[in-house]
């Protein structure tokens, strides 16, 4: 895709990703229909993300006619997570039910990130300069390899997320509810970043946290079901995907 966002053919980028994931979940659920019901479970997840970002040669920024610059990124992120969760529902009265839930997560991530700049010179033969070997090819890469900028990092994020739900069912056709919940998304790394360590010391970003409130009603009419919901979410360190071109 076009990385400079202009009509000029300055540069393009190709990003190749592969992702392998394995997850397991175990649940124990109580019999239904009683005054108290519950569910408890365990969850584990592991994943391996490999990312190669190749920026098509950016032209016209060097004083050498025909020379181009091509930044490249090679990164790998590994992730292991585990969680324990549960919920207990208690029928307080014939019409009122309360649910109390929890979830605790632990997420570990590590990254191996390498970046390099390739300077691609024009073919000397096309400029009338005889040159044997690699320089006789359509282009020659100077400074190959990933030694100039390399970074390895690891992080561990943990969070406990409680929840509370109240359900009022005055009859078989109406149900009103209120819920309060806290949510969590682990932090991570910007795999596609091409960086200078003197400017940015880390590729990591913080976990996302949210506190959510919801108020709603579900009503069965003779010819339709009506659902009405109002909700509010307060985010901290919201994670969004943004592409910053050159």
PDB file of C-alpha atoms in Angstrom:
ATOM      1  CA  UNK A   1       0.000   0.000   0.000  1.00  0.00           C
ATOM      2  CA  UNK A   2       0.954   3.646  -0.460  1.00  0.00           C
ATOM      3  CA  UNK A   3       2.913   4.898   2.557  1.00  0.00           C
ATOM      4  CA  UNK A   4       3.409   8.540   1.635  1.00  0.00           C
ATOM      5  CA  UNK A   5      -0.246   9.449   1.033  1.00  0.00           C
ATOM      6  CA  UNK A   6       0.497  11.628  -1.958  1.00  0.00           C
ATOM      7  CA  UNK A   7       0.130  11.330  -5.739  1.00  0.00           C
ATOM      8  CA  UNK A   8       3.925  11.109  -6.059  1.00  0.00           C
ATOM      9  CA  UNK A   9       5.346   7.562  -6.343  1.00  0.00           C
ATOM     10  CA  UNK A  10       7.632   7.987  -3.342  1.00  0.00           C
ATOM     11  CA  UNK A  11       7.192   4.656  -1.669  1.00  0.00           C
ATOM     12  CA  UNK A  12       5.048   1.610  -0.978  1.00  0.00           C
ATOM     13  CA  UNK A  13       5.067  -0.997   1.768  1.00  0.00           C
ATOM     14  CA  UNK A  14       4.434  -4.718   1.900  1.00  0.00           C
ATOM     15  CA  UNK A  15       3.688  -6.338   5.258  1.00  0.00           C
ATOM     16  CA  UNK A  16       3.689 -10.115   5.650  1.00  0.00           C
ATOM     17  CA  UNK A  17       2.311 -11.718   8.813  1.00  0.00           C
ATOM     18  CA  UNK A  18       1.906 -15.286  10.044  1.00  0.00           C
ATOM     19  CA  UNK A  19       0.169 -16.177  13.305  1.00  0.00           C
ATOM     20  CA  UNK A  20      -0.051 -19.489  15.141  1.00  0.00           C
ATOM     21  CA  UNK A  21      -2.327 -19.838  18.162  1.00  0.00           C
ATOM     22  CA  UNK A  22      -3.424 -22.565  20.550  1.00  0.00           C
ATOM     23  CA  UNK A  23      -6.032 -22.138  23.274  1.00  0.00           C
ATOM     24  CA  UNK A  24      -7.675 -24.377  25.856  1.00  0.00           C
ATOM     25  CA  UNK A  25     -10.684 -23.758  28.089  1.00  0.00           C
ATOM     26  CA  UNK A  26     -12.123 -25.885  30.890  1.00  0.00           C
ATOM     27  CA  UNK A  27     -15.516 -25.145  32.466  1.00  0.00           C
ATOM     28  CA  UNK A  28     -17.573 -26.581  35.299  1.00  0.00           C
ATOM     29  CA  UNK A  29     -21.266 -25.605  35.299  1.00  0.00           C
ATOM     30  CA  UNK A  30     -23.832 -26.199  38.034  1.00  0.00           C
ATOM     31  CA  UNK A  31     -27.251 -27.769  37.412  1.00  0.00           C
ATOM     32  CA  UNK A  32     -29.762 -25.201  36.243  1.00  0.00           C
ATOM     33  CA  UNK A  33     -33.130 -24.319  37.767  1.00  0.00           C
ATOM     34  CA  UNK A  34     -32.098 -23.992  41.396  1.00  0.00           C
ATOM     35  CA  UNK A  35     -31.893 -20.936  43.624  1.00  0.00           C
ATOM     36  CA  UNK A  36     -28.127 -20.751  43.100  1.00  0.00           C
ATOM     37  CA  UNK A  37     -26.272 -21.461  39.882  1.00  0.00           C
ATOM     38  CA  UNK A  38     -22.599 -21.033  39.099  1.00  0.00           C
ATOM     39  CA  UNK A  39     -19.869 -21.500  36.539  1.00  0.00           C
ATOM     40  CA  UNK A  40     -16.109 -21.694  37.041  1.00  0.00           C
ATOM     41  CA  UNK A  41     -13.361 -22.165  34.502  1.00  0.00           C
ATOM     42  CA  UNK A  42      -9.729 -22.022  33.482  1.00  0.00           C
ATOM     43  CA  UNK A  43      -8.317 -20.655  30.229  1.00  0.00           C
ATOM     44  CA  UNK A  44      -4.884 -20.760  28.610  1.00  0.00           C
ATOM     45  CA  UNK A  45      -3.669 -19.305  25.335  1.00  0.00           C
ATOM     46  CA  UNK A  46      -0.362 -19.145  23.474  1.00  0.00           C
ATOM     47  CA  UNK A  47       0.507 -17.487  20.208  1.00  0.00           C
ATOM     48  CA  UNK A  48       3.418 -16.684  17.943  1.00  0.00           C
ATOM     49  CA  UNK A  49       3.225 -13.720  15.546  1.00  0.00           C
ATOM     50  CA  UNK A  50       5.860 -13.165  12.875  1.00  0.00           C
ATOM     51  CA  UNK A  51       5.920  -9.904  10.968  1.00  0.00           C
ATOM     52  CA  UNK A  52       8.045  -8.761   8.046  1.00  0.00           C
ATOM     53  CA  UNK A  53       7.614  -5.191   6.850  1.00  0.00           C
ATOM     54  CA  UNK A  54       9.341  -4.313   3.610  1.00  0.00           C
ATOM     55  CA  UNK A  55       9.094  -0.710   2.515  1.00  0.00           C
ATOM     56  CA  UNK A  56       9.352  -0.389  -1.223  1.00  0.00           C
ATOM     57  CA  UNK A  57      12.296   1.779  -2.097  1.00  0.00           C
ATOM     58  CA  UNK A  58      11.634   5.434  -1.374  1.00  0.00           C
ATOM     59  CA  UNK A  59      12.860   7.428  -4.356  1.00  0.00           C
ATOM     60  CA  UNK A  60      14.181  10.937  -4.865  1.00  0.00           C
ATOM     61  CA  UNK A  61      15.425  11.590  -1.329  1.00  0.00           C
ATOM     62  CA  UNK A  62      19.147  11.014  -1.941  1.00  0.00           C
ATOM     63  CA  UNK A  63      21.535  13.280  -3.867  1.00  0.00           C
ATOM     64  CA  UNK A  64      22.603  10.289  -6.037  1.00  0.00           C
ATOM     65  CA  UNK A  65      20.497  10.094  -9.208  1.00  0.00           C
ATOM     66  CA  UNK A  66      18.450   6.929  -9.220  1.00  0.00           C
ATOM     67  CA  UNK A  67      19.412   5.913  -5.689  1.00  0.00           C
ATOM     68  CA  UNK A  68      16.700   4.794  -3.300  1.00  0.00           C
ATOM     69  CA  UNK A  69      16.286   4.064   0.389  1.00  0.00           C
ATOM     70  CA  UNK A  70      14.369   1.014   1.658  1.00  0.00           C
ATOM     71  CA  UNK A  71      13.669   0.576   5.414  1.00  0.00           C
ATOM     72  CA  UNK A  72      12.895  -2.981   6.516  1.00  0.00           C
ATOM     73  CA  UNK A  73      11.560  -4.540   9.711  1.00  0.00           C
ATOM     74  CA  UNK A  74      11.652  -8.149  10.897  1.00  0.00           C
ATOM     75  CA  UNK A  75       9.855  -8.905  14.176  1.00  0.00           C
ATOM     76  CA  UNK A  76       8.511 -11.820  16.171  1.00  0.00           C
ATOM     77  CA  UNK A  77       6.157 -11.641  19.172  1.00  0.00           C
ATOM     78  CA  UNK A  78       5.428 -14.569  21.486  1.00  0.00           C
ATOM     79  CA  UNK A  79       2.512 -14.610  23.920  1.00  0.00           C
ATOM     80  CA  UNK A  80       1.430 -16.866  26.794  1.00  0.00           C
ATOM     81  CA  UNK A  81      -1.668 -16.121  28.844  1.00  0.00           C
ATOM     82  CA  UNK A  82      -3.751 -17.804  31.524  1.00  0.00           C
ATOM     83  CA  UNK A  83      -6.985 -16.905  33.269  1.00  0.00           C
ATOM     84  CA  UNK A  84      -9.368 -18.118  35.936  1.00  0.00           C
ATOM     85  CA  UNK A  85     -12.998 -17.000  35.814  1.00  0.00           C
ATOM     86  CA  UNK A  86     -16.352 -17.629  37.401  1.00  0.00           C
ATOM     87  CA  UNK A  87     -19.853 -16.345  38.086  1.00  0.00           C
ATOM     88  CA  UNK A  88     -22.414 -17.041  40.789  1.00  0.00           C
ATOM     89  CA  UNK A  89     -26.109 -16.299  40.295  1.00  0.00           C
ATOM     90  CA  UNK A  90     -28.454 -16.056  43.284  1.00  0.00           C
ATOM     91  CA  UNK A  91     -32.241 -15.838  43.047  1.00  0.00           C
ATOM     92  CA  UNK A  92     -32.850 -13.208  45.722  1.00  0.00           C
ATOM     93  CA  UNK A  93     -36.650 -13.211  45.369  1.00  0.00           C
ATOM     94  CA  UNK A  94     -39.107 -14.649  42.884  1.00  0.00           C
ATOM     95  CA  UNK A  95     -38.481 -11.700  40.561  1.00  0.00           C
ATOM     96  CA  UNK A  96     -34.964 -10.468  41.432  1.00  0.00           C
ATOM     97  CA  UNK A  97     -31.712 -12.244  40.566  1.00  0.00           C
ATOM     98  CA  UNK A  98     -28.148 -11.112  41.264  1.00  0.00           C
ATOM     99  CA  UNK A  99     -25.015 -12.300  39.451  1.00  0.00           C
ATOM    100  CA  UNK A 100     -21.487 -11.730  40.724  1.00  0.00           C
ATOM    101  CA  UNK A 101     -18.569 -12.568  38.448  1.00  0.00           C
ATOM    102  CA  UNK A 102     -14.813 -12.321  38.315  1.00  0.00           C
ATOM    103  CA  UNK A 103     -11.914 -12.998  35.970  1.00  0.00           C
ATOM    104  CA  UNK A 104      -8.178 -12.815  36.614  1.00  0.00           C
ATOM    105  CA  UNK A 105      -5.740 -12.692  33.692  1.00  0.00           C
ATOM    106  CA  UNK A 106      -1.971 -12.983  33.418  1.00  0.00           C
ATOM    107  CA  UNK A 107      -0.420 -12.280  30.023  1.00  0.00           C
ATOM    108  CA  UNK A 108       3.280 -12.515  29.149  1.00  0.00           C
ATOM    109  CA  UNK A 109       4.636 -11.196  25.854  1.00  0.00           C
ATOM    110  CA  UNK A 110       8.106 -10.938  24.380  1.00  0.00           C
ATOM    111  CA  UNK A 111       9.396  -9.381  21.180  1.00  0.00           C
ATOM    112  CA  UNK A 112      12.485  -9.745  19.028  1.00  0.00           C
ATOM    113  CA  UNK A 113      12.565  -6.693  16.727  1.00  0.00           C
ATOM    114  CA  UNK A 114      15.170  -5.882  14.093  1.00  0.00           C
ATOM    115  CA  UNK A 115      15.245  -2.944  11.716  1.00  0.00           C
ATOM    116  CA  UNK A 116      17.570  -1.861   8.943  1.00  0.00           C
ATOM    117  CA  UNK A 117      17.942   0.620   6.120  1.00  0.00           C
ATOM    118  CA  UNK A 118      18.934  -0.567   2.674  1.00  0.00           C
ATOM    119  CA  UNK A 119      20.474   1.957   0.298  1.00  0.00           C
ATOM    120  CA  UNK A 120      19.869   0.756  -3.245  1.00  0.00           C
ATOM    121  CA  UNK A 121      22.165   2.240  -5.881  1.00  0.00           C
ATOM    122  CA  UNK A 122      21.362   2.375  -9.589  1.00  0.00           C
ATOM    123  CA  UNK A 123      22.896  -0.127 -11.987  1.00  0.00           C
ATOM    124  CA  UNK A 124      26.317   1.304 -12.888  1.00  0.00           C
ATOM    125  CA  UNK A 125      26.137  -0.426 -16.262  1.00  0.00           C
ATOM    126  CA  UNK A 126      23.092   1.663 -17.162  1.00  0.00           C
ATOM    127  CA  UNK A 127      25.146   4.771 -16.310  1.00  0.00           C
ATOM    128  CA  UNK A 128      27.944   3.703 -18.677  1.00  0.00           C
ATOM    129  CA  UNK A 129      30.194   2.485 -15.844  1.00  0.00           C
ATOM    130  CA  UNK A 130      31.379  -1.129 -16.232  1.00  0.00           C
ATOM    131  CA  UNK A 131      31.021  -3.032 -12.972  1.00  0.00           C
ATOM    132  CA  UNK A 132      31.289  -6.798 -12.490  1.00  0.00           C
ATOM    133  CA  UNK A 133      29.513  -8.814  -9.825  1.00  0.00           C
ATOM    134  CA  UNK A 134      26.461  -7.691  -7.825  1.00  0.00           C
ATOM    135  CA  UNK A 135      26.685  -4.062  -8.936  1.00  0.00           C
ATOM    136  CA  UNK A 136      25.904  -5.167 -12.492  1.00  0.00           C
ATOM    137  CA  UNK A 137      22.418  -6.173 -11.302  1.00  0.00           C
ATOM    138  CA  UNK A 138      19.455  -3.766 -11.644  1.00  0.00           C
ATOM    139  CA  UNK A 139      20.123  -2.605  -8.103  1.00  0.00           C
ATOM    140  CA  UNK A 140      22.660  -3.159  -5.362  1.00  0.00           C
ATOM    141  CA  UNK A 141      21.878  -3.099  -1.623  1.00  0.00           C
ATOM    142  CA  UNK A 142      24.321  -1.377   0.671  1.00  0.00           C
ATOM    143  CA  UNK A 143      24.157  -2.101   4.434  1.00  0.00           C
ATOM    144  CA  UNK A 144      22.223  -5.376   4.247  1.00  0.00           C
ATOM    145  CA  UNK A 145      21.369  -7.204   7.458  1.00  0.00           C
ATOM    146  CA  UNK A 146      19.656  -6.173  10.688  1.00  0.00           C
ATOM    147  CA  UNK A 147      22.503  -5.211  12.975  1.00  0.00           C
ATOM    148  CA  UNK A 148      21.969  -1.408  13.081  1.00  0.00           C
ATOM    149  CA  UNK A 149      18.796  -1.439  15.235  1.00  0.00           C
ATOM    150  CA  UNK A 150      17.796  -4.476  17.264  1.00  0.00           C
ATOM    151  CA  UNK A 151      15.632  -4.677  20.362  1.00  0.00           C
ATOM    152  CA  UNK A 152      14.413  -7.471  22.625  1.00  0.00           C
ATOM    153  CA  UNK A 153      11.780  -6.835  25.273  1.00  0.00           C
ATOM    154  CA  UNK A 154       9.375  -8.749  27.496  1.00  0.00           C
ATOM    155  CA  UNK A 155       6.430  -7.712  29.631  1.00  0.00           C
ATOM    156  CA  UNK A 156       3.822  -9.191  31.979  1.00  0.00           C
ATOM    157  CA  UNK A 157       0.346  -7.727  32.483  1.00  0.00           C
ATOM    158  CA  UNK A 158      -2.104  -8.874  35.156  1.00  0.00           C
ATOM    159  CA  UNK A 159      -5.644  -7.745  35.887  1.00  0.00           C
ATOM    160  CA  UNK A 160      -8.654  -8.736  37.991  1.00  0.00           C
ATOM    161  CA  UNK A 161     -12.034  -7.930  36.492  1.00  0.00           C
ATOM    162  CA  UNK A 162     -15.152  -8.037  38.690  1.00  0.00           C
ATOM    163  CA  UNK A 163     -18.730  -7.778  37.471  1.00  0.00           C
ATOM    164  CA  UNK A 164     -22.188  -7.355  38.955  1.00  0.00           C
ATOM    165  CA  UNK A 165     -25.567  -7.864  37.253  1.00  0.00           C
ATOM    166  CA  UNK A 166     -29.089  -7.380  38.627  1.00  0.00           C
ATOM    167  CA  UNK A 167     -32.096  -8.811  36.775  1.00  0.00           C
ATOM    168  CA  UNK A 168     -35.710  -7.995  37.636  1.00  0.00           C
ATOM    169  CA  UNK A 169     -38.370 -10.134  35.971  1.00  0.00           C
ATOM    170  CA  UNK A 170     -41.844  -8.984  37.082  1.00  0.00           C
ATOM    171  CA  UNK A 171     -43.570 -11.443  34.721  1.00  0.00           C
ATOM    172  CA  UNK A 172     -42.848 -13.843  31.881  1.00  0.00           C
ATOM    173  CA  UNK A 173     -42.904 -11.090  29.257  1.00  0.00           C
ATOM    174  CA  UNK A 174     -40.646  -8.458  30.830  1.00  0.00           C
ATOM    175  CA  UNK A 175     -37.077  -8.376  32.146  1.00  0.00           C
ATOM    176  CA  UNK A 176     -35.108  -5.302  33.265  1.00  0.00           C
ATOM    177  CA  UNK A 177     -31.423  -5.415  34.083  1.00  0.00           C
ATOM    178  CA  UNK A 178     -28.434  -3.390  35.220  1.00  0.00           C
ATOM    179  CA  UNK A 179     -24.784  -4.435  34.942  1.00  0.00           C
ATOM    180  CA  UNK A 180     -21.406  -3.078  35.997  1.00  0.00           C
ATOM    181  CA  UNK A 181     -18.275  -4.669  34.598  1.00  0.00           C
ATOM    182  CA  UNK A 182     -14.552  -4.034  34.356  1.00  0.00           C
ATOM    183  CA  UNK A 183     -12.604  -5.213  31.313  1.00  0.00           C
ATOM    184  CA  UNK A 184      -8.979  -5.590  30.300  1.00  0.00           C
ATOM    185  CA  UNK A 185      -6.871  -6.050  27.177  1.00  0.00           C
ATOM    186  CA  UNK A 186      -3.174  -6.741  27.624  1.00  0.00           C
ATOM    187  CA  UNK A 187      -0.484  -4.403  26.385  1.00  0.00           C
ATOM    188  CA  UNK A 188       1.798  -5.318  23.535  1.00  0.00           C
ATOM    189  CA  UNK A 189       4.304  -4.133  20.979  1.00  0.00           C
ATOM    190  CA  UNK A 190       4.273  -2.184  17.740  1.00  0.00           C
ATOM    191  CA  UNK A 191       5.807  -4.782  15.438  1.00  0.00           C
ATOM    192  CA  UNK A 192       5.791  -2.630  12.308  1.00  0.00           C
ATOM    193  CA  UNK A 193       7.575   0.331  13.909  1.00  0.00           C
ATOM    194  CA  UNK A 194      10.746   1.464  12.234  1.00  0.00           C
ATOM    195  CA  UNK A 195      12.535   3.349  14.993  1.00  0.00           C
ATOM    196  CA  UNK A 196      15.701   4.999  16.136  1.00  0.00           C
ATOM    197  CA  UNK A 197      16.578   3.888  19.675  1.00  0.00           C
ATOM    198  CA  UNK A 198      17.791   7.379  20.545  1.00  0.00           C
ATOM    199  CA  UNK A 199      14.256   8.667  19.926  1.00  0.00           C
ATOM    200  CA  UNK A 200      12.086   5.827  21.213  1.00  0.00           C
ATOM    201  CA  UNK A 201      13.377   3.528  23.930  1.00  0.00           C
ATOM    202  CA  UNK A 202      10.556   0.983  23.756  1.00  0.00           C
ATOM    203  CA  UNK A 203       8.064  -0.436  21.266  1.00  0.00           C
ATOM    204  CA  UNK A 204       5.578  -1.362  24.003  1.00  0.00           C
ATOM    205  CA  UNK A 205       2.170   0.092  24.798  1.00  0.00           C
ATOM    206  CA  UNK A 206       0.092  -0.119  27.969  1.00  0.00           C
ATOM    207  CA  UNK A 207      -2.864  -2.415  28.715  1.00  0.00           C
ATOM    208  CA  UNK A 208      -6.334  -1.170  27.906  1.00  0.00           C
ATOM    209  CA  UNK A 209      -8.841  -0.945  30.764  1.00  0.00           C
ATOM    210  CA  UNK A 210     -12.566  -0.219  30.658  1.00  0.00           C
ATOM    211  CA  UNK A 211     -15.364   0.282  33.166  1.00  0.00           C
ATOM    212  CA  UNK A 212     -18.755  -0.392  31.584  1.00  0.00           C
ATOM    213  CA  UNK A 213     -22.286   0.330  32.781  1.00  0.00           C
ATOM    214  CA  UNK A 214     -25.388  -1.042  31.060  1.00  0.00           C
ATOM    215  CA  UNK A 215     -29.103  -0.566  31.680  1.00  0.00           C
ATOM    216  CA  UNK A 216     -31.685  -2.360  29.582  1.00  0.00           C
ATOM    217  CA  UNK A 217     -35.082  -3.941  29.148  1.00  0.00           C
ATOM    218  CA  UNK A 218     -36.433  -6.883  27.174  1.00  0.00           C
ATOM    219  CA  UNK A 219     -40.147  -7.070  26.524  1.00  0.00           C
ATOM    220  CA  UNK A 220     -42.184  -9.607  24.570  1.00  0.00           C
ATOM    221  CA  UNK A 221     -45.200  -8.123  22.828  1.00  0.00           C
ATOM    222  CA  UNK A 222     -47.917 -10.019  21.011  1.00  0.00           C
ATOM    223  CA  UNK A 223     -46.212  -9.533  17.647  1.00  0.00           C
ATOM    224  CA  UNK A 224     -42.626  -8.539  18.463  1.00  0.00           C
ATOM    225  CA  UNK A 225     -39.826  -8.549  20.989  1.00  0.00           C
ATOM    226  CA  UNK A 226     -38.492  -5.140  22.076  1.00  0.00           C
ATOM    227  CA  UNK A 227     -34.950  -4.676  23.413  1.00  0.00           C
ATOM    228  CA  UNK A 228     -33.868  -1.314  24.813  1.00  0.00           C
ATOM    229  CA  UNK A 229     -30.320  -0.726  26.045  1.00  0.00           C
ATOM    230  CA  UNK A 230     -28.337   2.244  27.340  1.00  0.00           C
ATOM    231  CA  UNK A 231     -24.663   1.865  28.101  1.00  0.00           C
ATOM    232  CA  UNK A 232     -21.605   3.878  29.052  1.00  0.00           C
ATOM    233  CA  UNK A 233     -17.940   2.837  28.799  1.00  0.00           C
ATOM    234  CA  UNK A 234     -14.981   4.648  30.342  1.00  0.00           C
ATOM    235  CA  UNK A 235     -11.687   3.632  28.709  1.00  0.00           C
ATOM    236  CA  UNK A 236      -8.137   4.068  29.917  1.00  0.00           C
ATOM    237  CA  UNK A 237      -5.234   3.646  27.446  1.00  0.00           C
ATOM    238  CA  UNK A 238      -7.577   2.765  24.588  1.00  0.00           C
ATOM    239  CA  UNK A 239      -5.783   0.714  21.942  1.00  0.00           C
ATOM    240  CA  UNK A 240      -6.380   1.727  18.319  1.00  0.00           C
ATOM    241  CA  UNK A 241      -4.624   0.779  15.088  1.00  0.00           C
ATOM    242  CA  UNK A 242      -3.188   3.805  13.263  1.00  0.00           C
ATOM    243  CA  UNK A 243      -0.875   3.822  10.261  1.00  0.00           C
ATOM    244  CA  UNK A 244       1.723   6.562  10.195  1.00  0.00           C
ATOM    245  CA  UNK A 245       3.269   6.923   6.767  1.00  0.00           C
ATOM    246  CA  UNK A 246       6.466   8.677   5.825  1.00  0.00           C
TER     247      UNK A 246
END
